[in-house]
PDB file of C-alpha atoms in Angstrom:
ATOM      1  CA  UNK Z   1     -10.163 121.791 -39.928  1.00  0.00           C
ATOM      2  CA  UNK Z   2      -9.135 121.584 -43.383  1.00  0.00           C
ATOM      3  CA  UNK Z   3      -5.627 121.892 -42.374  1.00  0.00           C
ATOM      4  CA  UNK Z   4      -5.222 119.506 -39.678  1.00  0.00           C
ATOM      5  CA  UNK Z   5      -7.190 116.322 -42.331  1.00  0.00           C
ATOM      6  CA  UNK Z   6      -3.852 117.390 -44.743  1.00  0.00           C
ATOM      7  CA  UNK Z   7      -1.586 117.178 -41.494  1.00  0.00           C
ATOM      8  CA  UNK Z   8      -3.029 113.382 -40.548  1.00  0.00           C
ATOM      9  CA  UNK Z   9      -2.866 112.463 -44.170  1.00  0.00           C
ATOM     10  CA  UNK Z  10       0.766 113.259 -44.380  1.00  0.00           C
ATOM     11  CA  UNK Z  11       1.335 111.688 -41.039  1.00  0.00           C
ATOM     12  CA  UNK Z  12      -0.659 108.841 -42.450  1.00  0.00           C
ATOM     13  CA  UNK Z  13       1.518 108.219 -45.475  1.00  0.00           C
ATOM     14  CA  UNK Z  14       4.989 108.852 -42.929  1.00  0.00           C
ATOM     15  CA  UNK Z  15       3.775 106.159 -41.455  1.00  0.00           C
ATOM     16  CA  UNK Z  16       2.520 103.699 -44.139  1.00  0.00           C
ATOM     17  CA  UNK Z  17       5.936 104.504 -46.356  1.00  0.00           C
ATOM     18  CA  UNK Z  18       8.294 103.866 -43.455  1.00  0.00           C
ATOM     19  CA  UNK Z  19       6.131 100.294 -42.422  1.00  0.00           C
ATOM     20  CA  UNK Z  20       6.210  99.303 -46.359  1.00  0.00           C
ATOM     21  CA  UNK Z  21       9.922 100.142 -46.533  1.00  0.00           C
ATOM     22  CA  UNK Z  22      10.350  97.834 -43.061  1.00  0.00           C
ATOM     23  CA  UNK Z  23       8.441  94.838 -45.058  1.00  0.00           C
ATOM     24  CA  UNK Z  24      11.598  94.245 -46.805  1.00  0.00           C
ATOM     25  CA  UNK Z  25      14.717  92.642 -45.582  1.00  0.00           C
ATOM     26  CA  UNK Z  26      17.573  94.576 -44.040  1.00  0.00           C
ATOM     27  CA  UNK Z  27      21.462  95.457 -44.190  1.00  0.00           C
ATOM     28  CA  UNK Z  28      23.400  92.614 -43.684  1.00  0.00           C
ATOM     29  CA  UNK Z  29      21.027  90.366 -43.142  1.00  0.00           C
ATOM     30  CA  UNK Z  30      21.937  86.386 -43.058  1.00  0.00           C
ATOM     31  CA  UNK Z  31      25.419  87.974 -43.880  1.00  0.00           C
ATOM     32  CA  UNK Z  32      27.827  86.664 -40.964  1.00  0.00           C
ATOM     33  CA  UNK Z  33      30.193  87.671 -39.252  1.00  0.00           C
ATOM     34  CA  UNK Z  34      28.423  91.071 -38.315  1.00  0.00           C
ATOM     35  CA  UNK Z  35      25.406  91.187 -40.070  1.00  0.00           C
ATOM     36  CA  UNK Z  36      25.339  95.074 -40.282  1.00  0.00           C
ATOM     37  CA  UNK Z  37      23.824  97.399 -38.249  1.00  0.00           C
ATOM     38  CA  UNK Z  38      20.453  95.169 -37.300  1.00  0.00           C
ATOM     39  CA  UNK Z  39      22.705  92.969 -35.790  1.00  0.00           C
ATOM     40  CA  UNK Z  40      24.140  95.880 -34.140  1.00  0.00           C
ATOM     41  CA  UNK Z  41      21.217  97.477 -32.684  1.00  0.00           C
ATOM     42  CA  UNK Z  42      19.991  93.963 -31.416  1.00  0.00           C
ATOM     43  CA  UNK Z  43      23.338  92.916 -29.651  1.00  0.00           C
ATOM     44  CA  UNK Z  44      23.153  96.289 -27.626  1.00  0.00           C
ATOM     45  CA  UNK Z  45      20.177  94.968 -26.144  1.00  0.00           C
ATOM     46  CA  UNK Z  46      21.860  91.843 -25.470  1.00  0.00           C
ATOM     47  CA  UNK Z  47      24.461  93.805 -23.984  1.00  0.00           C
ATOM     48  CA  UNK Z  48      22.350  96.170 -21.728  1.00  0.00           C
ATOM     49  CA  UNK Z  49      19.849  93.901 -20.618  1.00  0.00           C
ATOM     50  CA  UNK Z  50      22.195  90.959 -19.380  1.00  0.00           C
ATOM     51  CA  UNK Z  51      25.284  92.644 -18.169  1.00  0.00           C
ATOM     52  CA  UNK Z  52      25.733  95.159 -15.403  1.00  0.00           C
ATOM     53  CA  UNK Z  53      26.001  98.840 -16.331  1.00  0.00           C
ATOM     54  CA  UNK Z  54      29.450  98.772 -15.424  1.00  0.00           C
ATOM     55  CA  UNK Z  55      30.599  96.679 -18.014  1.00  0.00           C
ATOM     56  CA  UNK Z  56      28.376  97.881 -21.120  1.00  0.00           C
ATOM     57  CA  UNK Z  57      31.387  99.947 -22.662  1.00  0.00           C
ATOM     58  CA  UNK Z  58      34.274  97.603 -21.109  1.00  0.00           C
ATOM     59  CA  UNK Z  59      35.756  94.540 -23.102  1.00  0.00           C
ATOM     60  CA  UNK Z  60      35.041  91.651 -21.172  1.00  0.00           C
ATOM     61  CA  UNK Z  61      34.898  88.060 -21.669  1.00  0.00           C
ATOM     62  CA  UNK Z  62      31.241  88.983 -21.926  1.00  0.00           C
ATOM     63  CA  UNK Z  63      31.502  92.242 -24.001  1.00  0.00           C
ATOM     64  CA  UNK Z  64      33.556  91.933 -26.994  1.00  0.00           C
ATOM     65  CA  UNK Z  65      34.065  95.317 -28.614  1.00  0.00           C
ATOM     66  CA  UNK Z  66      35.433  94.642 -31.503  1.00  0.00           C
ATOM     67  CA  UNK Z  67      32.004  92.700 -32.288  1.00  0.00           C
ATOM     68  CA  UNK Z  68      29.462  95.638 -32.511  1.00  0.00           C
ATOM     69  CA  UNK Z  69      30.498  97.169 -29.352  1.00  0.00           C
ATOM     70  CA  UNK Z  70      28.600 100.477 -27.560  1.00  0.00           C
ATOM     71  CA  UNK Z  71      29.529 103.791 -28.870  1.00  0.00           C
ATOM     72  CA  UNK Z  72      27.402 105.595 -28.983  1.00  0.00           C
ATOM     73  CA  UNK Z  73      26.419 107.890 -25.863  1.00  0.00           C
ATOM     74  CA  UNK Z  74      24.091 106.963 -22.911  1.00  0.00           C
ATOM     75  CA  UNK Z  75      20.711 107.641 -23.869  1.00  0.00           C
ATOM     76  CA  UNK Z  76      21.159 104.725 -27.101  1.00  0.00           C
ATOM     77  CA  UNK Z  77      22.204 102.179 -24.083  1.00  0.00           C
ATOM     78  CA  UNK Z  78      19.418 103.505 -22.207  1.00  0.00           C
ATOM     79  CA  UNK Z  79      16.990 103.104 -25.042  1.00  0.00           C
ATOM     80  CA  UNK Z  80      18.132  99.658 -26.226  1.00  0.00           C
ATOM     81  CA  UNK Z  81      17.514  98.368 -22.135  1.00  0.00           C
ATOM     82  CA  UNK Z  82      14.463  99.705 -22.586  1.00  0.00           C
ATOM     83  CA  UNK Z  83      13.876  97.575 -26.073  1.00  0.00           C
ATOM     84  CA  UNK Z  84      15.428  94.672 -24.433  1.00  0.00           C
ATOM     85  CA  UNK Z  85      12.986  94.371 -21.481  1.00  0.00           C
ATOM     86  CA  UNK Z  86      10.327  94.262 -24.129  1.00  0.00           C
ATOM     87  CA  UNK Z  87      11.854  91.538 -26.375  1.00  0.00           C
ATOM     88  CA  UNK Z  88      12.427  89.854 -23.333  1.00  0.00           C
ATOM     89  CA  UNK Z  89       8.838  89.420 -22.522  1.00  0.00           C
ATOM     90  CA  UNK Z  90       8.254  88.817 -26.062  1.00  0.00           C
ATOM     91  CA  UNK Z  91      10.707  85.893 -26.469  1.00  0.00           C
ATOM     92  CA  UNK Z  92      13.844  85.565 -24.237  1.00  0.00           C
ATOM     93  CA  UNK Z  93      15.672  83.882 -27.098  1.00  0.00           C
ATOM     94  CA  UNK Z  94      15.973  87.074 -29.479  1.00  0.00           C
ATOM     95  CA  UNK Z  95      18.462  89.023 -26.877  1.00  0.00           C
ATOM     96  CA  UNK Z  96      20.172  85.476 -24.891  1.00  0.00           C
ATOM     97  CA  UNK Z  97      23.393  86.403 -23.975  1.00  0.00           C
ATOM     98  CA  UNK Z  98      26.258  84.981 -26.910  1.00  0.00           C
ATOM     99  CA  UNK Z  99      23.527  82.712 -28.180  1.00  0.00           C
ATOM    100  CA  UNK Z 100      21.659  84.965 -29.604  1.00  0.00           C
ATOM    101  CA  UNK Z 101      24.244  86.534 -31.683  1.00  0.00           C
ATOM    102  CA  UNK Z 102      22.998  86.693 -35.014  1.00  0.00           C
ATOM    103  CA  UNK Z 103      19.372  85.948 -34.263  1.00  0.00           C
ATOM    104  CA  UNK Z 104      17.017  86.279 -37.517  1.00  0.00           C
ATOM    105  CA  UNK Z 105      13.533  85.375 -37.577  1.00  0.00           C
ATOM    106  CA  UNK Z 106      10.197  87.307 -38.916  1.00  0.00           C
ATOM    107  CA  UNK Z 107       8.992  87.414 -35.605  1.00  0.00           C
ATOM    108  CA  UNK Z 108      12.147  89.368 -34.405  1.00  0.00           C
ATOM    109  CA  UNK Z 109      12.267  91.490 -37.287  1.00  0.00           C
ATOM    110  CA  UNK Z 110       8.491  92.892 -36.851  1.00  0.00           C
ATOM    111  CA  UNK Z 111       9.940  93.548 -33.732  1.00  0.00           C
ATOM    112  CA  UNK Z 112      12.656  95.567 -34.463  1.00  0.00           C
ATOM    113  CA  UNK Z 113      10.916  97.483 -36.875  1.00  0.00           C
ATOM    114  CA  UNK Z 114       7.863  98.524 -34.595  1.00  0.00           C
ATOM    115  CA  UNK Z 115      10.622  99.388 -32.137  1.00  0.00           C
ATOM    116  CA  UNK Z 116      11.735 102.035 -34.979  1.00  0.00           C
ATOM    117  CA  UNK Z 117       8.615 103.016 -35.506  1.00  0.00           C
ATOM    118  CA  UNK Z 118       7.216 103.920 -32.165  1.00  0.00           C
ATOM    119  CA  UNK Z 119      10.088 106.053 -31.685  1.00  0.00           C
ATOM    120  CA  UNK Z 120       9.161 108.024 -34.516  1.00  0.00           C
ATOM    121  CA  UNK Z 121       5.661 108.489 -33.515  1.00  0.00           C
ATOM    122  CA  UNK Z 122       6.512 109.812 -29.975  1.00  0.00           C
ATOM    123  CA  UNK Z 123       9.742 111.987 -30.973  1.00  0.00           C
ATOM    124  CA  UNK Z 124      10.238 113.019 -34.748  1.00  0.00           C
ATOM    125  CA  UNK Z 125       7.151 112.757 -36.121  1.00  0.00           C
ATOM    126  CA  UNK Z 126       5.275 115.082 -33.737  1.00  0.00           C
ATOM    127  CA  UNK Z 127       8.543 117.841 -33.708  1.00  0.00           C
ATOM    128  CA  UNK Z 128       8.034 117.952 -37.412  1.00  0.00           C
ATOM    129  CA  UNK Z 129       4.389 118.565 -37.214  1.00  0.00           C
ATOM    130  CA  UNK Z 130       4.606 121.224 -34.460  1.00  0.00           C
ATOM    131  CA  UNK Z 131       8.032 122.656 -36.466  1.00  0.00           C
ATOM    132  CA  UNK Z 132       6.047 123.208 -39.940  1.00  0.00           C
ATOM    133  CA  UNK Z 133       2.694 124.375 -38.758  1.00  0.00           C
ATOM    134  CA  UNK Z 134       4.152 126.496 -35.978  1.00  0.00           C
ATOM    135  CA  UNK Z 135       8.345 127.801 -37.249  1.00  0.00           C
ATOM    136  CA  UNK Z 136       7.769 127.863 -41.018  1.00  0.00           C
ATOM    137  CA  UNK Z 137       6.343 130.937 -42.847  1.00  0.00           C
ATOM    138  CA  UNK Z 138       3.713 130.729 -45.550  1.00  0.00           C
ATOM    139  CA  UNK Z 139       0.304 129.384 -46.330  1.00  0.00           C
ATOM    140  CA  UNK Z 140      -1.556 126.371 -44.365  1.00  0.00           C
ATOM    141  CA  UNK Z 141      -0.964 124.952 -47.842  1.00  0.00           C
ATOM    142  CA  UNK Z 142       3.044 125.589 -47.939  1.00  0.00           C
ATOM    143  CA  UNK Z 143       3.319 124.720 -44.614  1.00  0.00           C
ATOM    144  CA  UNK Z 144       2.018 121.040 -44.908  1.00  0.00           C
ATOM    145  CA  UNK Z 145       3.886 120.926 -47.802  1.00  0.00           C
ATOM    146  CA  UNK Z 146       6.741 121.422 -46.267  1.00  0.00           C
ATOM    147  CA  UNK Z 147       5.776 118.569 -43.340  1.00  0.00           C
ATOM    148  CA  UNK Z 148       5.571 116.264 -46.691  1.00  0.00           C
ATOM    149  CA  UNK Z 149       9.164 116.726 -47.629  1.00  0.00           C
ATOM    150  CA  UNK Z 150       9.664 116.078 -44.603  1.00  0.00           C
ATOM    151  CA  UNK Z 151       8.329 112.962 -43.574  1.00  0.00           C
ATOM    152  CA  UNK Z 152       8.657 111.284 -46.757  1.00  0.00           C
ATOM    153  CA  UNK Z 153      12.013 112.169 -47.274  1.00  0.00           C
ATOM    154  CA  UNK Z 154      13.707 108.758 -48.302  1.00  0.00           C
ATOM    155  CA  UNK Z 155      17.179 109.452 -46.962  1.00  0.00           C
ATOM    156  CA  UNK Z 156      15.821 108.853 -43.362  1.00  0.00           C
ATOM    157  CA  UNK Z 157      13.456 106.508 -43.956  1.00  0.00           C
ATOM    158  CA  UNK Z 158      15.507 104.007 -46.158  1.00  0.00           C
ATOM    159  CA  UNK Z 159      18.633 104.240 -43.137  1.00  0.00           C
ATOM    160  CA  UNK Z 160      16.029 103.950 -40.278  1.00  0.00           C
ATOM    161  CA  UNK Z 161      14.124 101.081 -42.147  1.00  0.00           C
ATOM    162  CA  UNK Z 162      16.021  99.521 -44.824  1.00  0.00           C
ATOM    163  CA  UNK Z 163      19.247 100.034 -43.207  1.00  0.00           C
ATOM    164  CA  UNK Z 164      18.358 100.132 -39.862  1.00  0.00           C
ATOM    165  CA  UNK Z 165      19.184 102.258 -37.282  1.00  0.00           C
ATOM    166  CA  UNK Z 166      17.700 105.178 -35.151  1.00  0.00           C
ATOM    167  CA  UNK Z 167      18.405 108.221 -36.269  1.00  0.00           C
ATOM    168  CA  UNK Z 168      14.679 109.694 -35.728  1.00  0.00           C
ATOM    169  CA  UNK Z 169      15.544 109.950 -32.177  1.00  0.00           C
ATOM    170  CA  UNK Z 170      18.575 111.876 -32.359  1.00  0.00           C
ATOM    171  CA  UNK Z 171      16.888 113.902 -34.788  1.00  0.00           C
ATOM    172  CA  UNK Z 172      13.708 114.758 -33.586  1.00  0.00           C
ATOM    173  CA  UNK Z 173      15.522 115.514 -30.147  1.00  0.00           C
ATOM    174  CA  UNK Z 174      16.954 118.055 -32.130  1.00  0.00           C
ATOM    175  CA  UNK Z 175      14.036 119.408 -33.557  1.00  0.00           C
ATOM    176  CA  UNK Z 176      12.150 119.498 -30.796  1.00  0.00           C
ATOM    177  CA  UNK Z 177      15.172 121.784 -29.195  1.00  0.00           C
ATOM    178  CA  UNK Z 178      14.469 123.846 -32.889  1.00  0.00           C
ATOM    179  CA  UNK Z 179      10.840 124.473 -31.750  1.00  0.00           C
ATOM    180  CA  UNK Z 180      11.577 125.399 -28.420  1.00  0.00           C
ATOM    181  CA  UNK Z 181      14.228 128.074 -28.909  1.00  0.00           C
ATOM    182  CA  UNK Z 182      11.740 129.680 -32.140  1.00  0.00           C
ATOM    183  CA  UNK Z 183       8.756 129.490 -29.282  1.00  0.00           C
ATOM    184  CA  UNK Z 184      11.325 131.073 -26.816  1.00  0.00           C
ATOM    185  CA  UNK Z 185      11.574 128.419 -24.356  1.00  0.00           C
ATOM    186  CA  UNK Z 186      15.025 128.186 -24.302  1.00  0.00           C
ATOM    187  CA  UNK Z 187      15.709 126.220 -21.504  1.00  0.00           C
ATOM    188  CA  UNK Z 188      13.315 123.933 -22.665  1.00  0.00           C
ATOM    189  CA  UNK Z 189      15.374 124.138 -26.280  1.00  0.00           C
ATOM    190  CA  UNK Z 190      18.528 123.752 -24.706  1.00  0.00           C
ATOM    191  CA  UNK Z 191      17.573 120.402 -22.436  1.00  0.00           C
ATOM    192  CA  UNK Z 192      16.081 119.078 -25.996  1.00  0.00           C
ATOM    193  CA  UNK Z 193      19.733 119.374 -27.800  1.00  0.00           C
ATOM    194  CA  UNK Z 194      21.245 118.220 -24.817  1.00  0.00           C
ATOM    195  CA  UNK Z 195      18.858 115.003 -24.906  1.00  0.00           C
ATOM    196  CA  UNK Z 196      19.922 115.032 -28.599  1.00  0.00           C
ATOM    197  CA  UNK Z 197      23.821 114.943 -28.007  1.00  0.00           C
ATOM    198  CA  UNK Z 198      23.532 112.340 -25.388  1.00  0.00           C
ATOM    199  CA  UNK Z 199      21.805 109.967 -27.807  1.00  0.00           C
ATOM    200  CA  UNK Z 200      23.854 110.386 -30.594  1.00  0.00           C
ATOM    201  CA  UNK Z 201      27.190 112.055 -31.041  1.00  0.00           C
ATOM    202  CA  UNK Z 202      27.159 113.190 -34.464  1.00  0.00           C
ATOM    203  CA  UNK Z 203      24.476 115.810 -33.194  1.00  0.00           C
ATOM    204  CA  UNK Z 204      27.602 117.767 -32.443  1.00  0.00           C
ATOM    205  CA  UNK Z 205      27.060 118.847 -36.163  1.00  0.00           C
ATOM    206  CA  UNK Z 206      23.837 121.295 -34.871  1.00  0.00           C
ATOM    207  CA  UNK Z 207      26.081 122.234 -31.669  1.00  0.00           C
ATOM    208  CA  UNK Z 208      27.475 125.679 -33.273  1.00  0.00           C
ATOM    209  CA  UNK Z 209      24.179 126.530 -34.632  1.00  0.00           C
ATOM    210  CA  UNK Z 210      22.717 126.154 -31.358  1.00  0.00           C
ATOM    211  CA  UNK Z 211      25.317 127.803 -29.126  1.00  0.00           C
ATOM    212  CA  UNK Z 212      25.428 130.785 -31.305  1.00  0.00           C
ATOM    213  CA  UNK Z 213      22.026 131.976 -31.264  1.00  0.00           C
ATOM    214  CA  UNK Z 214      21.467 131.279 -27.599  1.00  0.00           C
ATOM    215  CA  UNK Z 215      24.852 133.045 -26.946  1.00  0.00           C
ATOM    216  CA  UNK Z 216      23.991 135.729 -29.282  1.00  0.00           C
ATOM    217  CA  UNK Z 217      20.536 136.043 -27.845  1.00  0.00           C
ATOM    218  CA  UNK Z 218      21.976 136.637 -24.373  1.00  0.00           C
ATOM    219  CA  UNK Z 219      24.820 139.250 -25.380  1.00  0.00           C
ATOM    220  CA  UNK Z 220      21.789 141.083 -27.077  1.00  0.00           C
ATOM    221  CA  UNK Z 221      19.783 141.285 -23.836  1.00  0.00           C
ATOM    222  CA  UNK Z 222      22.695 142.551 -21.838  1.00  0.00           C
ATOM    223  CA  UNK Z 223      25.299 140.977 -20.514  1.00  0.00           C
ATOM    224  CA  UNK Z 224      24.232 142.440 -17.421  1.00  0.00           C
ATOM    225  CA  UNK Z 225      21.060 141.848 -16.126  1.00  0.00           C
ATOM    226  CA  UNK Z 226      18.128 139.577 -18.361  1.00  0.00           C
ATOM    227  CA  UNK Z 227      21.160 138.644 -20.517  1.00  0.00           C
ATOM    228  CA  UNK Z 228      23.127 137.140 -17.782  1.00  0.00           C
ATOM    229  CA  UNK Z 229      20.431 135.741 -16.013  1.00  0.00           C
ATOM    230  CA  UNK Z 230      19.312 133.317 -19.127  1.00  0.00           C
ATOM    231  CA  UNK Z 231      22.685 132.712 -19.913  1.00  0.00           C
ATOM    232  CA  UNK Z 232      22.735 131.082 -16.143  1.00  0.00           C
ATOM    233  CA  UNK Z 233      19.848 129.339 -16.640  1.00  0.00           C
ATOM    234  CA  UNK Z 234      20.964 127.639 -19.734  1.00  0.00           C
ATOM    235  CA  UNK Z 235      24.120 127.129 -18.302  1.00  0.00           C
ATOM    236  CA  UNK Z 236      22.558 125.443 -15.397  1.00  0.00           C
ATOM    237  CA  UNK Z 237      19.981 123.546 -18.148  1.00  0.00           C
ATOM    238  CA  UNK Z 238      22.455 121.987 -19.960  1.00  0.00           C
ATOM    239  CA  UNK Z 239      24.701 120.602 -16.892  1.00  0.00           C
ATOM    240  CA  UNK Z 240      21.748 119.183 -15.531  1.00  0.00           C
ATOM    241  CA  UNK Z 241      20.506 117.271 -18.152  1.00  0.00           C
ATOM    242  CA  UNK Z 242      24.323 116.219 -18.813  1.00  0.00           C
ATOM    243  CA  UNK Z 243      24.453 115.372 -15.262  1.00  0.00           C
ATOM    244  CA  UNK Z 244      21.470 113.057 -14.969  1.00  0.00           C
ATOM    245  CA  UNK Z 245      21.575 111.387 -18.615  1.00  0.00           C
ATOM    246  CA  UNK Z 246      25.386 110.028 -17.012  1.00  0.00           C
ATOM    247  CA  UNK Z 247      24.362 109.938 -13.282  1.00  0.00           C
ATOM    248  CA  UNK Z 248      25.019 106.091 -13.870  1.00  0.00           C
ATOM    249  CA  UNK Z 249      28.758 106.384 -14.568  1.00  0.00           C
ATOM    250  CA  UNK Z 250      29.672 109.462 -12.621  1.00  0.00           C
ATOM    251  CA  UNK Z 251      30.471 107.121  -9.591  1.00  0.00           C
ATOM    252  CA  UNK Z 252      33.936 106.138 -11.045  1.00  0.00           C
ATOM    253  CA  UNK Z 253      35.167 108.684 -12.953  1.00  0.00           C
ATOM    254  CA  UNK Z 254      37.671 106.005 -15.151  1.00  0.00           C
ATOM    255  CA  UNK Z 255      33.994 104.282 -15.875  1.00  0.00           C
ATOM    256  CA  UNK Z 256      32.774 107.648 -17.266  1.00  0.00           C
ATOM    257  CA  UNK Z 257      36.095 108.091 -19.300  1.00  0.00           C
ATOM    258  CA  UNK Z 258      36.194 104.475 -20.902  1.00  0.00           C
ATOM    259  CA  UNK Z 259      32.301 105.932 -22.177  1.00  0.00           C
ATOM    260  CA  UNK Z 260      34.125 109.212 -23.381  1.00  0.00           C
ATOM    261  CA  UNK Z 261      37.075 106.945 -25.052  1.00  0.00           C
ATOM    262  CA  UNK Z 262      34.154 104.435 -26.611  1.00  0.00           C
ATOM    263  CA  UNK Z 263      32.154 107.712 -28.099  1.00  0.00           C
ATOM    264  CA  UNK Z 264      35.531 109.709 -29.762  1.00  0.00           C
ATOM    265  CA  UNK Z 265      37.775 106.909 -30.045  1.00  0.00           C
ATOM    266  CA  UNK Z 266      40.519 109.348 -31.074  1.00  0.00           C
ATOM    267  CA  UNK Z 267      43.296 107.506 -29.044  1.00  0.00           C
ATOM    268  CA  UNK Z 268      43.709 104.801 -31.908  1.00  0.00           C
ATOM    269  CA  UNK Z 269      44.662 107.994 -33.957  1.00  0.00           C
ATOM    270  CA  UNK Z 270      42.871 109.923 -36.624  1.00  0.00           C
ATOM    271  CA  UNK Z 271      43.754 107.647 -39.040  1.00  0.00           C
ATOM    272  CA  UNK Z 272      42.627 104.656 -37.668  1.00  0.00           C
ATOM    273  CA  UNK Z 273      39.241 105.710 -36.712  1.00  0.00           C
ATOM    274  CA  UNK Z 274      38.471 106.853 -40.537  1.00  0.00           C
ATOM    275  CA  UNK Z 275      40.108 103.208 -41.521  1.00  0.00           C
ATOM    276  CA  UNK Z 276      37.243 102.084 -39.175  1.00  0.00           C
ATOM    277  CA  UNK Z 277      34.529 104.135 -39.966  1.00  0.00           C
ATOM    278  CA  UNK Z 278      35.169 103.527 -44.223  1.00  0.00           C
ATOM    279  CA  UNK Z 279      35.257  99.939 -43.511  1.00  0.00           C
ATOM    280  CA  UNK Z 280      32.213  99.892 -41.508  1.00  0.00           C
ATOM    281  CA  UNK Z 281      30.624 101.936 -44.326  1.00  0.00           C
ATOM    282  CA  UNK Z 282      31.759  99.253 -47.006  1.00  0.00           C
ATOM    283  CA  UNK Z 283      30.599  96.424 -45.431  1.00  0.00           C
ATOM    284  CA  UNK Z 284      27.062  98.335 -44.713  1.00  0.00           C
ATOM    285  CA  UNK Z 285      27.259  99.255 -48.603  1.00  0.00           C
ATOM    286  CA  UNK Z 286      28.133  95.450 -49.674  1.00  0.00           C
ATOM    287  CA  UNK Z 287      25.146  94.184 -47.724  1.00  0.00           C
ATOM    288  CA  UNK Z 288      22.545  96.224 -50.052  1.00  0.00           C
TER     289      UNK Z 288
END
């Protein structure tokens, strides 16, 4: 009993430290032309909730790309259509295709942050409860401690809700695949990273960790026999959940491939894409 009062006090102050960090204002904002990465988030839900699926990676006359355009994988688009069918219920205005562009108001704001917010409490916030009392060794004391680096650690929490962005997804996607594979579910692990990697590209960092002890973990159970057998389960685990999270843009496969170019951009060459990347990071840097 004792344990689980220290567990909902540290979720308790997660919570309260990422809503007072929220209460602030936000990169980029009332800083045309872009805004930062608020506006960025918001315009995707412009994006997915008023054109058709076809077109949310595309430049159109409707879609400009070089103005906060998609790229990031198909779960974020998902996720922001999701946001957007709220905030459309809430007030059409805040996600009105071109018109909305650079919408600001305290209403929309408390919006956006609760949108952050919930995330966390369905996705990271429970895998790093269920990761420290159940993967980490140690006392019930050591153990919450640990859950208290972790979910007052600012790095996350200032990004997520000073920056804004959301990163907790991706994250706690990730973790949740950690608790699985150290519970031995590892299909169950394996779907989680996938879910992970089709939210956020940069989870391609954890993708070597990942594929080496499940690998490993199958060559050590035989090759032939159990080994094989979870190797084609995982196999089978992993194409699935790649195969439904991009159902939507398998149809044409030049559709799926404009996705692929908008994720690793790599055709404008290496150079260009760090060019990008810096100068997005400068102007994120400017507006603190």
């Amino acid at each position: 009993m004792q344990t689980w009062t220290l567990v909902s006090i540290c979720v308790l102050l997660g919570v309260v430290t990422r809503w007072g960090v929220s209460l602030n204002s936000y990169s980029g904002a009332g800083k045309p032309p872009m805004f930062g990465d608020y506006e960025a988030q918001r315009h995707w839900q412009e994006v997915t909730s008023n054109l058709p699926l076809h077109e949310w990676y595309v430049n159109t006359t409707d879609n400009d790309l070089n103005y906060w355009g998609l790229d990031y994988p198909p779960l974020t688009a998902y996720h922001s259509w999701i946001c957007a069918y709220i905030a459309k219920i809430i007030n059409p205005e805040w996600v009105e295709l071109h018109r909305s562009r650079g919408y600001e108001s305290p209403a929309h704001k408390l919006f956006m942050r609760a949108t952050v917010l919930v995330a966390d409490l369905f996705i990271y916030i429970p895998a790093v409860v269920l990761y420290c009392l159940y993967l980490t060794d140690g006392s019930s004391k050591k153990k919450v401690s640990t859950m208290f680096c972790f979910l007052l650690y600012p790095g996350l929490t200032l990004i997520d809700y000073g920056h804004f962005q959301y990163n907790g997804v991706s994250l706690g996607f990730f973790l949740w695949g950690a608790v699985a594979l150290g519970l031995g579910w590892d299909s169950l692990g394996s779907m989680a990273f996938c879910l992970a990697l089709n939210y956020k590209q940069m989870e391609l960092y954890h993708a070597l960790p990942f594929f080496c002890y499940l690998l490993g973990k199958c060559i050590k159970l035989g090759l032939i026999g159990r080994g094989l057998f979870l190797l084609v389960r995982i196999a089978v685990t992993v194409l699935v959940t790649f195969a439904l999270c991009w159902l939507p843009f398998l149809s044409d496969p030049d559709q799926a491939l404009q996705v692929v170019r908008r994720i690793f951009p790599v055709a404008r060459g290496l150079f260009e894409v760090q060019y990008m990347i810096l100068k997005r990071h400068t102007q994120c840097l400017c507006c603190h």
